[in-house]
């Protein structure tokens, strides 16, 4: 686009455009060559005030281009008298849009339109071939788009990174541009963002913290690393940027391709692809975040917790569920409440007008309960890791382990039979060809064997999924054991400890039948679910009037 801001009233607009695909055609379509052709034509034919409008690197299927938009703005203001392009494709490759401008927009404003190489000049009357040229240009764009999509599809299915720039925390390997290596400085910030989320902070809070501590933003860090000028506000983090980092599975070391798609080559809006249409390739680059940590963050993000109007935030917000209706319990507090008065009630209670009872429980009670449970688990693990492991595995893995061993034997036998059926198919086919058996007999036998093989293949798939699930459960137990080791002997709860240990807490309605207020609470651990340890009691009790539970 021209740098001038004061335009004369009688402009000859010389429009040039080049996309990345057009650049492959060589020098003939280069911006420099187009400008040379346009200026010579305007000068030789005496057109006044020739003014360039340039769009370099912009596709012809979109008309939202800076140079084009500026030219159209001046045309609407009555300053443009003539528009000259090298050929029709330079104007664009959308048949309908090109037709609108050449046959309607320019005609209504008495703007002369010239395409030099195509012999089009609106002052010399309609050119019967112009609509066909526009249509062929549209076909060219469509065909180019198909070819590019095919190339990208092949790369994506081969596990290559499809994005031009690696996500924040990585950078291209200087020795191999297709590979990513860890950007250590940025990776530390990524780890910190995930740690802050585990600690109960949301994207807005994390963004404010990073801004206050003058941590370079994603854009500013990349500019500094590449030796470029920093943006105007290099430390102002946005919640959207933080949320984007928290949602990128690539930090676990995998590549996720085909996350988005467009409905048409003419529509630039990207739509989210369904998970089943995406391709995930593990271990394609060093991991910055452990898979278990990433999974836990996604769970926490699904249960977004915001501070109340008082600024307080419940330690267990988003983790409490009603045993009767299944809905969440929400945190209740006011500025006049002391910490002992903060409590949770079922979201379906609604001051006794809802569909469920209150399931009232104080936060202080939950803190004591959760702290004792976590302390008991870590203490048992520290004192006798084998007993802890046996208690957990007995409930989760003992029965499953027998089933898995059985499945492995069945898989081996089924795979042996599947291979044997392949050999049988070959023999009976040869017998059919040689005439040793009738063709009718061959069809009957092959149908029976095919049905048997198909059933075995389906069954093997089911057994393999069961084995993989068991192996994942065992890996999850190891992950839980790693968390236990971190917090042996804890004396107080923090949001990080709660979020690392606890998946959810199920609160039952209080039982007063014994004359005391007894309330059952079920704590479901991350990774291993519910584990009832020796001597475990999952109830809290209020025995005397005036005491709270």
Short mmCIF file of C-alpha atoms in Angstrom, two decimals:
data_model
loop_
_atom_site.label_atom_id
_atom_site.label_comp_id
_atom_site.label_asym_id
_atom_site.label_seq_id
_atom_site.Cartn_x
_atom_site.Cartn_y
_atom_site.Cartn_z
CA UNK A 1 0.00 0.00 0.00
CA UNK A 2 1.23 3.49 -0.76
CA UNK A 3 2.68 5.49 2.12
CA UNK A 4 0.95 8.72 1.02
CA UNK A 5 -1.87 10.05 3.13
CA UNK A 6 -2.82 13.12 1.04
CA UNK A 7 -4.34 11.79 -2.16
CA UNK A 8 -5.27 13.89 -5.23
CA UNK A 9 -8.85 13.84 -6.53
CA UNK A 10 -8.15 12.04 -9.78
CA UNK A 11 -6.23 8.86 -8.90
CA UNK A 12 -5.14 6.13 -11.26
CA UNK A 13 -4.94 3.19 -8.86
CA UNK A 14 -2.21 0.72 -9.81
CA UNK A 15 -3.05 -2.42 -7.83
CA UNK A 16 -0.55 -5.26 -7.34
CA UNK A 17 -1.01 -8.44 -5.29
CA UNK A 18 1.16 -11.48 -4.63
CA UNK A 19 0.32 -14.53 -2.51
CA UNK A 20 2.73 -17.19 -1.32
CA UNK A 21 1.32 -19.62 -3.88
CA UNK A 22 1.66 -17.07 -6.72
CA UNK A 23 5.29 -16.50 -5.76
CA UNK A 24 6.02 -20.08 -6.83
CA UNK A 25 5.29 -19.09 -10.43
CA UNK A 26 8.53 -17.12 -10.58
CA UNK A 27 9.53 -13.53 -11.32
CA UNK A 28 6.61 -12.78 -13.65
CA UNK A 29 4.20 -12.33 -10.76
CA UNK A 30 6.62 -10.59 -8.37
CA UNK A 31 5.55 -7.26 -6.93
CA UNK A 32 8.51 -5.53 -8.57
CA UNK A 33 7.58 -6.88 -12.01
CA UNK A 34 3.91 -5.96 -11.56
CA UNK A 35 4.81 -2.40 -10.54
CA UNK A 36 7.07 -2.04 -13.55
CA UNK A 37 4.32 -3.20 -15.96
CA UNK A 38 1.62 -1.07 -14.33
CA UNK A 39 3.64 2.15 -14.22
CA UNK A 40 4.82 1.77 -17.83
CA UNK A 41 1.23 1.21 -19.03
CA UNK A 42 -0.07 4.22 -17.08
CA UNK A 43 2.74 6.47 -18.32
CA UNK A 44 2.52 5.35 -21.97
CA UNK A 45 -1.25 5.92 -22.02
CA UNK A 46 -1.25 9.25 -20.18
CA UNK A 47 -3.16 8.24 -17.02
CA UNK A 48 -2.83 10.98 -14.34
CA UNK A 49 -1.70 10.61 -10.73
CA UNK A 50 -0.61 6.94 -10.81
CA UNK A 51 -0.68 5.63 -7.21
CA UNK A 52 0.35 2.16 -6.08
CA UNK A 53 -1.73 -0.02 -3.74
CA UNK A 54 0.15 -3.18 -2.77
CA UNK A 55 -0.78 -6.43 -1.00
CA UNK A 56 2.28 -8.66 -0.67
CA UNK A 57 1.77 -12.19 0.65
CA UNK A 58 -2.05 -12.07 0.71
CA UNK A 59 -4.28 -14.74 -0.82
CA UNK A 60 -6.61 -13.83 -3.68
CA UNK A 61 -9.56 -15.69 -2.16
CA UNK A 62 -10.00 -13.02 0.51
CA UNK A 63 -10.80 -9.38 -0.17
CA UNK A 64 -9.91 -8.25 3.33
CA UNK A 65 -6.51 -6.89 2.31
CA UNK A 66 -4.90 -3.64 3.57
CA UNK A 67 -3.95 -2.28 0.12
CA UNK A 68 -7.25 -3.26 -1.47
CA UNK A 69 -9.26 -1.83 1.44
CA UNK A 70 -7.45 1.52 1.17
CA UNK A 71 -8.11 1.68 -2.59
CA UNK A 72 -11.82 0.85 -2.11
CA UNK A 73 -12.08 3.49 0.64
CA UNK A 74 -10.75 6.13 -1.76
CA UNK A 75 -13.05 4.84 -4.52
CA UNK A 76 -16.05 5.27 -2.22
CA UNK A 77 -14.83 8.81 -1.49
CA UNK A 78 -14.82 9.54 -5.26
CA UNK A 79 -11.06 9.96 -5.58
CA UNK A 80 -10.34 6.95 -7.84
CA UNK A 81 -11.06 7.29 -11.57
CA UNK A 82 -9.18 4.27 -12.97
CA UNK A 83 -8.06 0.91 -11.60
CA UNK A 84 -5.30 -0.96 -13.44
CA UNK A 85 -4.05 -4.48 -12.67
CA UNK A 86 -1.60 -6.77 -14.46
CA UNK A 87 -4.29 -9.44 -14.99
CA UNK A 88 -7.65 -10.48 -13.56
CA UNK A 89 -6.10 -12.92 -11.07
CA UNK A 90 -4.21 -10.05 -9.37
CA UNK A 91 -7.54 -8.52 -8.39
CA UNK A 92 -8.67 -11.78 -6.82
CA UNK A 93 -9.60 -15.43 -7.24
CA UNK A 94 -13.16 -15.34 -5.92
CA UNK A 95 -15.48 -15.47 -8.93
CA UNK A 96 -18.44 -13.82 -7.19
CA UNK A 97 -16.47 -11.03 -5.49
CA UNK A 98 -14.50 -10.15 -8.64
CA UNK A 99 -17.75 -10.06 -10.60
CA UNK A 100 -19.31 -7.73 -8.01
CA UNK A 101 -16.47 -5.21 -8.22
CA UNK A 102 -16.03 -5.24 -12.00
CA UNK A 103 -19.70 -5.34 -12.97
CA UNK A 104 -21.32 -3.40 -10.12
CA UNK A 105 -19.05 -1.45 -7.77
CA UNK A 106 -16.78 0.16 -10.42
CA UNK A 107 -19.62 0.65 -12.92
CA UNK A 108 -21.81 2.48 -10.39
CA UNK A 109 -18.96 4.92 -9.64
CA UNK A 110 -17.82 5.40 -13.27
CA UNK A 111 -14.44 3.89 -12.45
CA UNK A 112 -12.56 2.57 -15.45
CA UNK A 113 -11.17 -0.94 -14.93
CA UNK A 114 -8.21 -2.32 -16.93
CA UNK A 115 -6.54 -5.76 -16.79
CA UNK A 116 -3.50 -5.33 -19.09
CA UNK A 117 -2.53 -8.91 -19.97
CA UNK A 118 -6.15 -10.08 -20.32
CA UNK A 119 -7.13 -7.27 -22.71
CA UNK A 120 -9.93 -6.09 -20.40
CA UNK A 121 -10.90 -2.39 -20.51
CA UNK A 122 -14.34 -1.34 -19.26
CA UNK A 123 -14.30 1.75 -21.52
CA UNK A 124 -14.17 -0.53 -24.58
CA UNK A 125 -17.30 -2.46 -23.63
CA UNK A 126 -17.92 -5.93 -22.15
CA UNK A 127 -15.37 -8.64 -22.78
CA UNK A 128 -17.22 -11.94 -23.23
CA UNK A 129 -14.26 -13.90 -21.90
CA UNK A 130 -13.90 -11.93 -18.65
CA UNK A 131 -16.42 -14.03 -16.64
CA UNK A 132 -14.69 -17.21 -17.80
CA UNK A 133 -11.30 -15.85 -16.75
CA UNK A 134 -12.72 -15.05 -13.31
CA UNK A 135 -14.16 -18.55 -13.08
CA UNK A 136 -10.85 -20.16 -14.08
CA UNK A 137 -9.04 -18.01 -11.50
CA UNK A 138 -11.51 -19.26 -8.88
CA UNK A 139 -10.86 -22.87 -10.01
CA UNK A 140 -7.12 -22.23 -9.75
CA UNK A 141 -7.49 -21.06 -6.14
CA UNK A 142 -9.67 -24.06 -5.32
CA UNK A 143 -7.20 -26.48 -6.92
CA UNK A 144 -4.24 -24.86 -5.15
CA UNK A 145 -6.08 -25.10 -1.84
CA UNK A 146 -6.74 -28.81 -2.40
CA UNK A 147 -3.07 -29.45 -3.15
CA UNK A 148 -1.93 -27.53 -0.08
CA UNK A 149 -4.44 -29.36 2.11
CA UNK A 150 -3.25 -32.70 0.73
CA UNK A 151 0.36 -31.82 1.55
CA UNK A 152 -0.58 -30.65 5.05
CA UNK A 153 -2.68 -33.78 5.59
CA UNK A 154 0.26 -35.99 4.61
CA UNK A 155 2.62 -34.09 6.91
CA UNK A 156 0.11 -34.19 9.75
CA UNK A 157 -0.48 -37.93 9.41
CA UNK A 158 3.28 -38.47 9.42
CA UNK A 159 3.54 -36.71 12.81
CA UNK A 160 5.25 -33.55 11.57
CA UNK A 161 4.50 -30.26 13.31
CA UNK A 162 2.00 -28.29 11.24
CA UNK A 163 2.28 -24.95 13.05
CA UNK A 164 4.83 -22.47 11.73
CA UNK A 165 6.12 -21.41 15.15
CA UNK A 166 6.56 -23.70 18.18
CA UNK A 167 4.45 -22.91 21.27
CA UNK A 168 5.91 -20.73 24.00
CA UNK A 169 8.44 -22.83 25.91
CA UNK A 170 9.91 -24.43 22.78
CA UNK A 171 11.97 -23.25 19.85
CA UNK A 172 13.12 -24.77 16.57
CA UNK A 173 16.22 -26.92 16.69
CA UNK A 174 18.94 -25.02 14.74
CA UNK A 175 20.21 -28.35 13.42
CA UNK A 176 16.76 -29.52 12.25
CA UNK A 177 13.98 -26.96 11.78
CA UNK A 178 11.34 -29.70 11.90
CA UNK A 179 12.23 -30.53 15.52
CA UNK A 180 11.48 -28.58 18.70
CA UNK A 181 13.84 -28.16 21.61
CA UNK A 182 13.12 -26.67 25.02
CA UNK A 183 13.53 -22.92 25.47
CA UNK A 184 14.73 -23.15 29.07
CA UNK A 185 13.82 -19.60 30.14
CA UNK A 186 10.28 -19.79 28.77
CA UNK A 187 9.84 -23.39 29.97
CA UNK A 188 10.37 -22.25 33.55
CA UNK A 189 7.53 -19.75 33.13
CA UNK A 190 5.30 -22.49 31.66
CA UNK A 191 6.02 -24.74 34.66
CA UNK A 192 5.25 -21.89 37.01
CA UNK A 193 1.92 -21.18 35.29
CA UNK A 194 0.90 -24.83 35.72
CA UNK A 195 2.04 -24.80 39.37
CA UNK A 196 -0.03 -21.68 40.03
CA UNK A 197 -3.08 -23.35 38.49
CA UNK A 198 -2.55 -26.42 40.71
CA UNK A 199 -2.37 -23.95 43.61
CA UNK A 200 -5.91 -22.85 42.81
CA UNK A 201 -5.30 -19.70 40.80
CA UNK A 202 -7.19 -18.95 37.58
CA UNK A 203 -5.86 -17.35 34.37
CA UNK A 204 -6.82 -13.84 35.51
CA UNK A 205 -4.98 -14.19 38.81
CA UNK A 206 -1.94 -15.78 37.14
CA UNK A 207 -1.83 -13.01 34.50
CA UNK A 208 -1.90 -10.31 37.19
CA UNK A 209 0.87 -12.04 39.12
CA UNK A 210 3.15 -12.41 36.09
CA UNK A 211 2.50 -8.78 35.11
CA UNK A 212 3.28 -7.52 38.61
CA UNK A 213 6.53 -9.49 38.65
CA UNK A 214 7.61 -8.13 35.24
CA UNK A 215 7.77 -11.48 33.46
CA UNK A 216 8.13 -10.95 29.71
CA UNK A 217 5.00 -11.88 27.74
CA UNK A 218 5.07 -14.57 25.05
CA UNK A 219 5.46 -11.99 22.27
CA UNK A 220 8.07 -9.99 24.17
CA UNK A 221 10.12 -13.07 25.04
CA UNK A 222 10.20 -14.22 21.41
CA UNK A 223 11.20 -10.72 20.28
CA UNK A 224 14.02 -10.56 22.83
CA UNK A 225 15.24 -14.06 21.92
CA UNK A 226 15.28 -13.22 18.21
CA UNK A 227 16.99 -9.86 18.72
CA UNK A 228 13.95 -7.75 17.74
CA UNK A 229 12.37 -4.71 19.36
CA UNK A 230 10.15 -5.42 22.34
CA UNK A 231 6.42 -4.63 22.04
CA UNK A 232 5.00 -1.53 23.70
CA UNK A 233 3.83 -3.34 26.86
CA UNK A 234 6.28 -6.25 27.28
CA UNK A 235 5.06 -7.33 30.73
CA UNK A 236 1.27 -7.15 30.39
CA UNK A 237 0.00 -10.72 30.38
CA UNK A 238 -3.57 -11.44 29.31
CA UNK A 239 -5.78 -14.16 30.85
CA UNK A 240 -6.38 -15.48 27.33
CA UNK A 241 -2.65 -16.05 26.83
CA UNK A 242 -2.36 -17.87 30.17
CA UNK A 243 -5.41 -20.03 29.40
CA UNK A 244 -3.93 -20.91 25.99
CA UNK A 245 -0.75 -22.17 27.68
CA UNK A 246 -2.72 -24.23 30.20
CA UNK A 247 -4.70 -25.91 27.41
CA UNK A 248 -1.79 -26.97 25.14
CA UNK A 249 -1.14 -30.74 25.34
CA UNK A 250 2.12 -30.24 23.41
CA UNK A 251 3.79 -29.42 26.75
CA UNK A 252 3.55 -33.12 27.65
CA UNK A 253 5.88 -33.89 24.72
CA UNK A 254 3.29 -34.86 22.11
CA UNK A 255 2.23 -33.40 18.77
CA UNK A 256 -1.47 -32.78 18.17
CA UNK A 257 -2.39 -32.25 14.52
CA UNK A 258 -5.69 -31.23 12.90
CA UNK A 259 -6.98 -29.39 16.00
CA UNK A 260 -8.82 -26.94 13.73
CA UNK A 261 -10.20 -26.87 10.19
CA UNK A 262 -11.92 -24.48 7.77
CA UNK A 263 -15.11 -25.28 5.88
CA UNK A 264 -13.88 -23.76 2.62
CA UNK A 265 -10.74 -22.29 1.07
CA UNK A 266 -12.65 -19.00 0.92
CA UNK A 267 -13.41 -18.98 4.65
CA UNK A 268 -10.42 -18.18 6.84
CA UNK A 269 -12.23 -18.80 10.14
CA UNK A 270 -10.83 -21.87 11.86
CA UNK A 271 -13.23 -24.23 13.62
CA UNK A 272 -12.35 -26.67 16.41
CA UNK A 273 -12.06 -30.24 15.17
CA UNK A 274 -13.70 -33.09 17.07
CA UNK A 275 -11.17 -35.10 19.17
CA UNK A 276 -11.75 -38.23 17.06
CA UNK A 277 -10.60 -36.31 13.96
CA UNK A 278 -7.34 -35.17 15.55
CA UNK A 279 -4.06 -37.09 15.42
CA UNK A 280 -1.85 -37.34 18.50
CA UNK A 281 1.79 -38.43 18.31
CA UNK A 282 3.51 -38.96 21.70
CA UNK A 283 7.15 -38.23 22.53
CA UNK A 284 7.88 -35.96 19.57
CA UNK A 285 9.75 -33.40 21.71
CA UNK A 286 11.02 -33.17 25.32
CA UNK A 287 8.17 -32.78 27.81
CA UNK A 288 7.95 -29.62 29.92
CA UNK A 289 4.91 -30.73 31.94
CA UNK A 290 4.18 -34.26 33.19
CA UNK A 291 1.08 -35.87 31.70
CA UNK A 292 -0.48 -36.35 35.14
CA UNK A 293 0.01 -32.68 35.99
CA UNK A 294 -1.50 -31.62 32.67
CA UNK A 295 -4.50 -33.93 33.19
CA UNK A 296 -5.07 -32.56 36.70
CA UNK A 297 -4.95 -28.98 35.42
CA UNK A 298 -7.59 -29.78 32.80
CA UNK A 299 -9.84 -31.19 35.53
CA UNK A 300 -9.36 -28.08 37.64
CA UNK A 301 -10.05 -25.87 34.64
CA UNK A 302 -13.35 -27.67 34.06
CA UNK A 303 -14.33 -26.80 37.63
CA UNK A 304 -13.49 -23.11 37.49
CA UNK A 305 -13.32 -21.48 40.90
CA UNK A 306 -13.65 -17.76 41.35
CA UNK A 307 -13.12 -15.77 44.54
CA UNK A 308 -16.34 -14.62 46.22
CA UNK A 309 -17.27 -10.94 46.42
CA UNK A 310 -15.47 -10.80 49.76
CA UNK A 311 -12.23 -11.88 48.04
CA UNK A 312 -12.23 -15.21 49.89
CA UNK A 313 -11.95 -18.44 47.97
CA UNK A 314 -12.99 -21.78 49.39
CA UNK A 315 -10.16 -24.25 49.75
CA UNK A 316 -12.45 -27.04 48.47
CA UNK A 317 -14.47 -25.07 45.92
CA UNK A 318 -15.14 -27.16 42.82
CA UNK A 319 -14.25 -30.42 44.62
CA UNK A 320 -17.37 -30.99 46.75
CA UNK A 321 -20.32 -33.02 45.43
CA UNK A 322 -23.69 -33.88 46.96
CA UNK A 323 -24.10 -37.62 47.62
CA UNK A 324 -27.85 -37.43 46.92
CA UNK A 325 -28.36 -35.22 43.85
CA UNK A 326 -24.80 -35.27 42.46
CA UNK A 327 -24.56 -31.49 42.11
CA UNK A 328 -21.76 -29.37 43.56
CA UNK A 329 -21.69 -27.71 46.94
CA UNK A 330 -20.93 -24.01 46.77
CA UNK A 331 -18.91 -21.87 49.15
CA UNK A 332 -20.82 -19.50 51.45
CA UNK A 333 -19.11 -16.59 53.18
CA UNK A 334 -19.59 -12.91 54.02
CA UNK A 335 -17.35 -10.15 55.38
CA UNK A 336 -18.95 -10.64 58.78
CA UNK A 337 -18.16 -14.38 58.90
CA UNK A 338 -15.27 -15.64 60.95
CA UNK A 339 -13.23 -18.45 59.33
CA UNK A 340 -15.16 -20.97 61.48
CA UNK A 341 -18.45 -19.79 59.94
CA UNK A 342 -17.45 -20.28 56.28
CA UNK A 343 -19.35 -23.30 54.96
CA UNK A 344 -20.62 -25.19 51.90
CA UNK A 345 -24.19 -26.10 50.93
CA UNK A 346 -25.69 -28.09 48.06
CA UNK A 347 -26.39 -25.92 45.01
CA UNK A 348 -29.83 -27.58 44.73
CA UNK A 349 -30.79 -26.54 48.28
CA UNK A 350 -31.62 -22.88 47.55
CA UNK A 351 -32.73 -21.95 51.07
CA UNK A 352 -35.02 -24.95 51.42
CA UNK A 353 -36.88 -24.16 48.18
CA UNK A 354 -34.85 -26.43 45.91
CA UNK A 355 -34.93 -30.14 45.20
CA UNK A 356 -32.30 -31.23 47.74
CA UNK A 357 -31.39 -30.72 51.40
CA UNK A 358 -28.56 -28.42 52.45
CA UNK A 359 -25.85 -31.05 53.14
CA UNK A 360 -24.35 -28.23 55.23
CA UNK A 361 -20.70 -28.63 56.20
CA UNK A 362 -18.20 -26.11 57.53
CA UNK A 363 -14.87 -25.53 55.83
CA UNK A 364 -13.00 -25.88 59.11
CA UNK A 365 -14.49 -29.37 59.52
CA UNK A 366 -13.42 -30.32 56.00
CA UNK A 367 -9.92 -28.98 56.59
CA UNK A 368 -9.48 -31.14 59.69
CA UNK A 369 -10.95 -34.17 57.92
CA UNK A 370 -8.86 -33.82 54.74
CA UNK A 371 -5.68 -33.00 56.66
CA UNK A 372 -6.08 -36.09 58.85
CA UNK A 373 -6.79 -38.32 55.84
CA UNK A 374 -3.78 -37.02 53.90
CA UNK A 375 -1.57 -37.23 56.98
CA UNK A 376 -2.67 -40.85 57.60
CA UNK A 377 -1.94 -41.82 53.99
CA UNK A 378 1.50 -40.20 53.94
CA UNK A 379 2.35 -41.59 57.38
CA UNK A 380 1.33 -45.11 56.41
CA UNK A 381 3.31 -44.83 53.20
CA UNK A 382 6.34 -43.56 55.10
CA UNK A 383 6.11 -46.17 57.88
CA UNK A 384 5.24 -49.15 55.71
CA UNK A 385 5.11 -48.52 51.98
CA UNK A 386 4.37 -52.19 51.33
CA UNK A 387 1.25 -52.15 53.54
CA UNK A 388 0.01 -49.01 51.82
CA UNK A 389 0.64 -50.49 48.40
CA UNK A 390 -1.07 -53.75 49.34
CA UNK A 391 -4.10 -51.91 50.76
CA UNK A 392 -4.51 -49.86 47.59
CA UNK A 393 -3.74 -52.62 45.13
CA UNK A 394 -5.92 -55.13 46.93
CA UNK A 395 -8.94 -52.90 46.32
CA UNK A 396 -8.03 -51.80 42.81
CA UNK A 397 -5.74 -54.31 41.16
CA UNK A 398 -5.99 -57.75 42.77
CA UNK A 399 -9.10 -58.93 40.95
CA UNK A 400 -8.20 -56.97 37.82
CA UNK A 401 -4.71 -58.49 37.73
CA UNK A 402 -6.15 -62.01 37.52
CA UNK A 403 -8.45 -60.90 34.72
CA UNK A 404 -5.58 -59.25 32.85
CA UNK A 405 -3.44 -62.39 33.05
CA UNK A 406 -6.39 -64.34 31.69
CA UNK A 407 -6.91 -61.78 28.90
CA UNK A 408 -3.24 -61.97 27.90
CA UNK A 409 -3.49 -65.75 27.53
CA UNK A 410 -6.71 -65.37 25.55
CA UNK A 411 -5.14 -62.73 23.29
CA UNK A 412 -2.19 -65.02 22.51
CA UNK A 413 -4.53 -67.93 21.71
CA UNK A 414 -6.84 -65.73 19.60
CA UNK A 415 -3.95 -64.25 17.60
CA UNK A 416 -2.63 -67.76 16.96
CA UNK A 417 -6.06 -68.81 15.69
CA UNK A 418 -6.36 -65.66 13.51
CA UNK A 419 -3.04 -66.49 11.84
CA UNK A 420 -4.14 -70.11 11.40
CA UNK A 421 -7.38 -68.96 9.72
CA UNK A 422 -5.32 -66.94 7.23
CA UNK A 423 -3.46 -70.13 6.28
CA UNK A 424 -6.77 -72.03 5.99
CA UNK A 425 -8.18 -69.32 3.68
CA UNK A 426 -5.18 -69.74 1.44
CA UNK A 427 -5.55 -73.54 1.30
CA UNK A 428 -9.27 -73.62 0.54
CA UNK A 429 -8.80 -70.89 -2.08
CA UNK A 430 -6.16 -73.03 -3.80
CA UNK A 431 -8.50 -76.06 -3.52
CA UNK A 432 -11.28 -74.02 -5.13
CA UNK A 433 -9.02 -72.97 -8.01
CA UNK A 434 -7.75 -76.51 -8.56
CA UNK A 435 -11.23 -78.00 -8.34
CA UNK A 436 -10.47 -80.09 -5.24
CA UNK A 437 -13.63 -78.68 -3.67
CA UNK A 438 -16.72 -77.18 -5.28
CA UNK A 439 -17.08 -73.42 -5.45
CA UNK A 440 -20.26 -73.63 -3.37
CA UNK A 441 -18.34 -75.51 -0.68
CA UNK A 442 -15.58 -72.87 -0.82
CA UNK A 443 -18.09 -70.04 -0.34
CA UNK A 444 -19.70 -71.78 2.64
CA UNK A 445 -16.35 -72.53 4.32
CA UNK A 446 -14.87 -69.09 3.67
CA UNK A 447 -17.98 -67.37 5.07
CA UNK A 448 -17.76 -69.41 8.27
CA UNK A 449 -14.02 -68.81 8.68
CA UNK A 450 -14.38 -65.07 7.95
CA UNK A 451 -17.12 -64.76 10.57
CA UNK A 452 -14.95 -66.57 13.13
CA UNK A 453 -11.93 -64.41 12.33
CA UNK A 454 -13.93 -61.18 12.51
CA UNK A 455 -15.35 -62.17 15.91
CA UNK A 456 -11.86 -63.02 17.21
CA UNK A 457 -10.42 -59.70 16.01
CA UNK A 458 -13.18 -57.77 17.79
CA UNK A 459 -12.69 -59.77 20.97
CA UNK A 460 -8.92 -59.25 20.90
CA UNK A 461 -9.54 -55.50 20.64
CA UNK A 462 -11.75 -55.60 23.77
CA UNK A 463 -9.19 -57.65 25.73
CA UNK A 464 -6.33 -55.36 24.69
CA UNK A 465 -8.26 -52.30 25.85
CA UNK A 466 -8.79 -53.98 29.24
CA UNK A 467 -5.06 -54.74 29.52
CA UNK A 468 -4.12 -51.17 28.56
CA UNK A 469 -6.57 -49.78 31.14
CA UNK A 470 -5.03 -51.98 33.85
CA UNK A 471 -1.51 -50.88 32.90
CA UNK A 472 -2.63 -47.24 33.01
CA UNK A 473 -4.17 -47.78 36.45
CA UNK A 474 -0.87 -49.18 37.71
CA UNK A 475 0.96 -46.17 36.26
CA UNK A 476 -1.57 -43.91 37.98
CA UNK A 477 -0.82 -45.60 41.30
CA UNK A 478 2.88 -44.85 40.82
CA UNK A 479 1.95 -41.21 40.12
CA UNK A 480 -0.05 -41.06 43.36
CA UNK A 481 2.85 -42.62 45.27
CA UNK A 482 5.10 -39.86 43.90
CA UNK A 483 2.72 -37.21 45.30
CA UNK A 484 2.65 -38.99 48.68
CA UNK A 485 6.45 -38.89 48.85
CA UNK A 486 6.39 -35.10 48.34
CA UNK A 487 4.16 -34.44 51.34
CA UNK A 488 5.14 -36.96 54.02
CA UNK A 489 4.41 -35.51 57.46
CA UNK A 490 2.36 -32.46 56.36
CA UNK A 491 0.94 -30.30 59.14
CA UNK A 492 -1.27 -27.88 57.20
CA UNK A 493 -3.22 -27.78 53.97
CA UNK A 494 -2.52 -25.55 50.99
CA UNK A 495 -4.50 -25.28 47.73
CA UNK A 496 -1.65 -27.06 45.94
CA UNK A 497 -1.70 -30.01 48.34
CA UNK A 498 -5.48 -30.31 48.15
CA UNK A 499 -5.52 -30.15 44.34
CA UNK A 500 -2.70 -32.67 43.98
CA UNK A 501 -4.25 -35.22 46.35
CA UNK A 502 -8.00 -34.80 46.01
CA UNK A 503 -10.06 -35.51 42.91
CA UNK A 504 -13.40 -34.90 44.62
CA UNK A 505 -15.15 -35.11 48.00
CA UNK A 506 -18.66 -36.54 48.31
CA UNK A 507 -20.70 -35.07 51.17
CA UNK A 508 -23.66 -37.02 52.58
CA UNK A 509 -26.63 -35.60 54.47
CA UNK A 510 -26.14 -35.67 58.26
CA UNK A 511 -27.61 -38.59 60.24
CA UNK A 512 -29.08 -37.61 63.63
CA UNK A 513 -30.76 -40.94 64.46
CA UNK A 514 -28.23 -41.76 67.20
CA UNK A 515 -28.79 -38.45 68.98
CA UNK A 516 -25.57 -37.08 67.60
CA UNK A 517 -24.96 -35.35 64.27
CA UNK A 518 -22.92 -37.80 62.21
CA UNK A 519 -21.99 -36.97 58.63
CA UNK A 520 -20.29 -39.28 56.15
CA UNK A 521 -17.66 -37.81 53.82
CA UNK A 522 -16.04 -39.77 50.98
CA UNK A 523 -12.66 -38.57 49.77
CA UNK A 524 -11.75 -39.68 46.25
CA UNK A 525 -8.01 -39.47 45.61
CA UNK A 526 -6.41 -38.39 42.37
CA UNK A 527 -5.24 -41.28 40.19
CA UNK A 528 -6.36 -44.13 42.49
CA UNK A 529 -9.94 -43.18 43.42
CA UNK A 530 -11.27 -44.38 46.78
CA UNK A 531 -9.03 -46.38 49.11
CA UNK A 532 -10.25 -47.54 52.52
CA UNK A 533 -7.18 -47.87 54.69
CA UNK A 534 -7.02 -50.00 57.89
CA UNK A 535 -9.02 -48.34 60.69
CA UNK A 536 -10.32 -45.69 58.28
CA UNK A 537 -13.44 -43.79 59.43
CA UNK A 538 -15.03 -41.45 56.90
CA UNK A 539 -17.44 -39.71 59.27
CA UNK A 540 -17.37 -36.52 61.30
CA UNK A 541 -19.45 -36.21 64.42
CA UNK A 542 -20.85 -33.43 66.60
CA UNK A 543 -21.62 -34.80 70.07
CA UNK A 544 -22.38 -31.76 72.21
CA UNK A 545 -24.53 -28.74 71.54
CA UNK A 546 -22.43 -25.76 70.56
CA UNK A 547 -19.81 -27.79 68.72
CA UNK A 548 -19.83 -27.54 64.96
CA UNK A 549 -19.39 -30.10 62.23
#
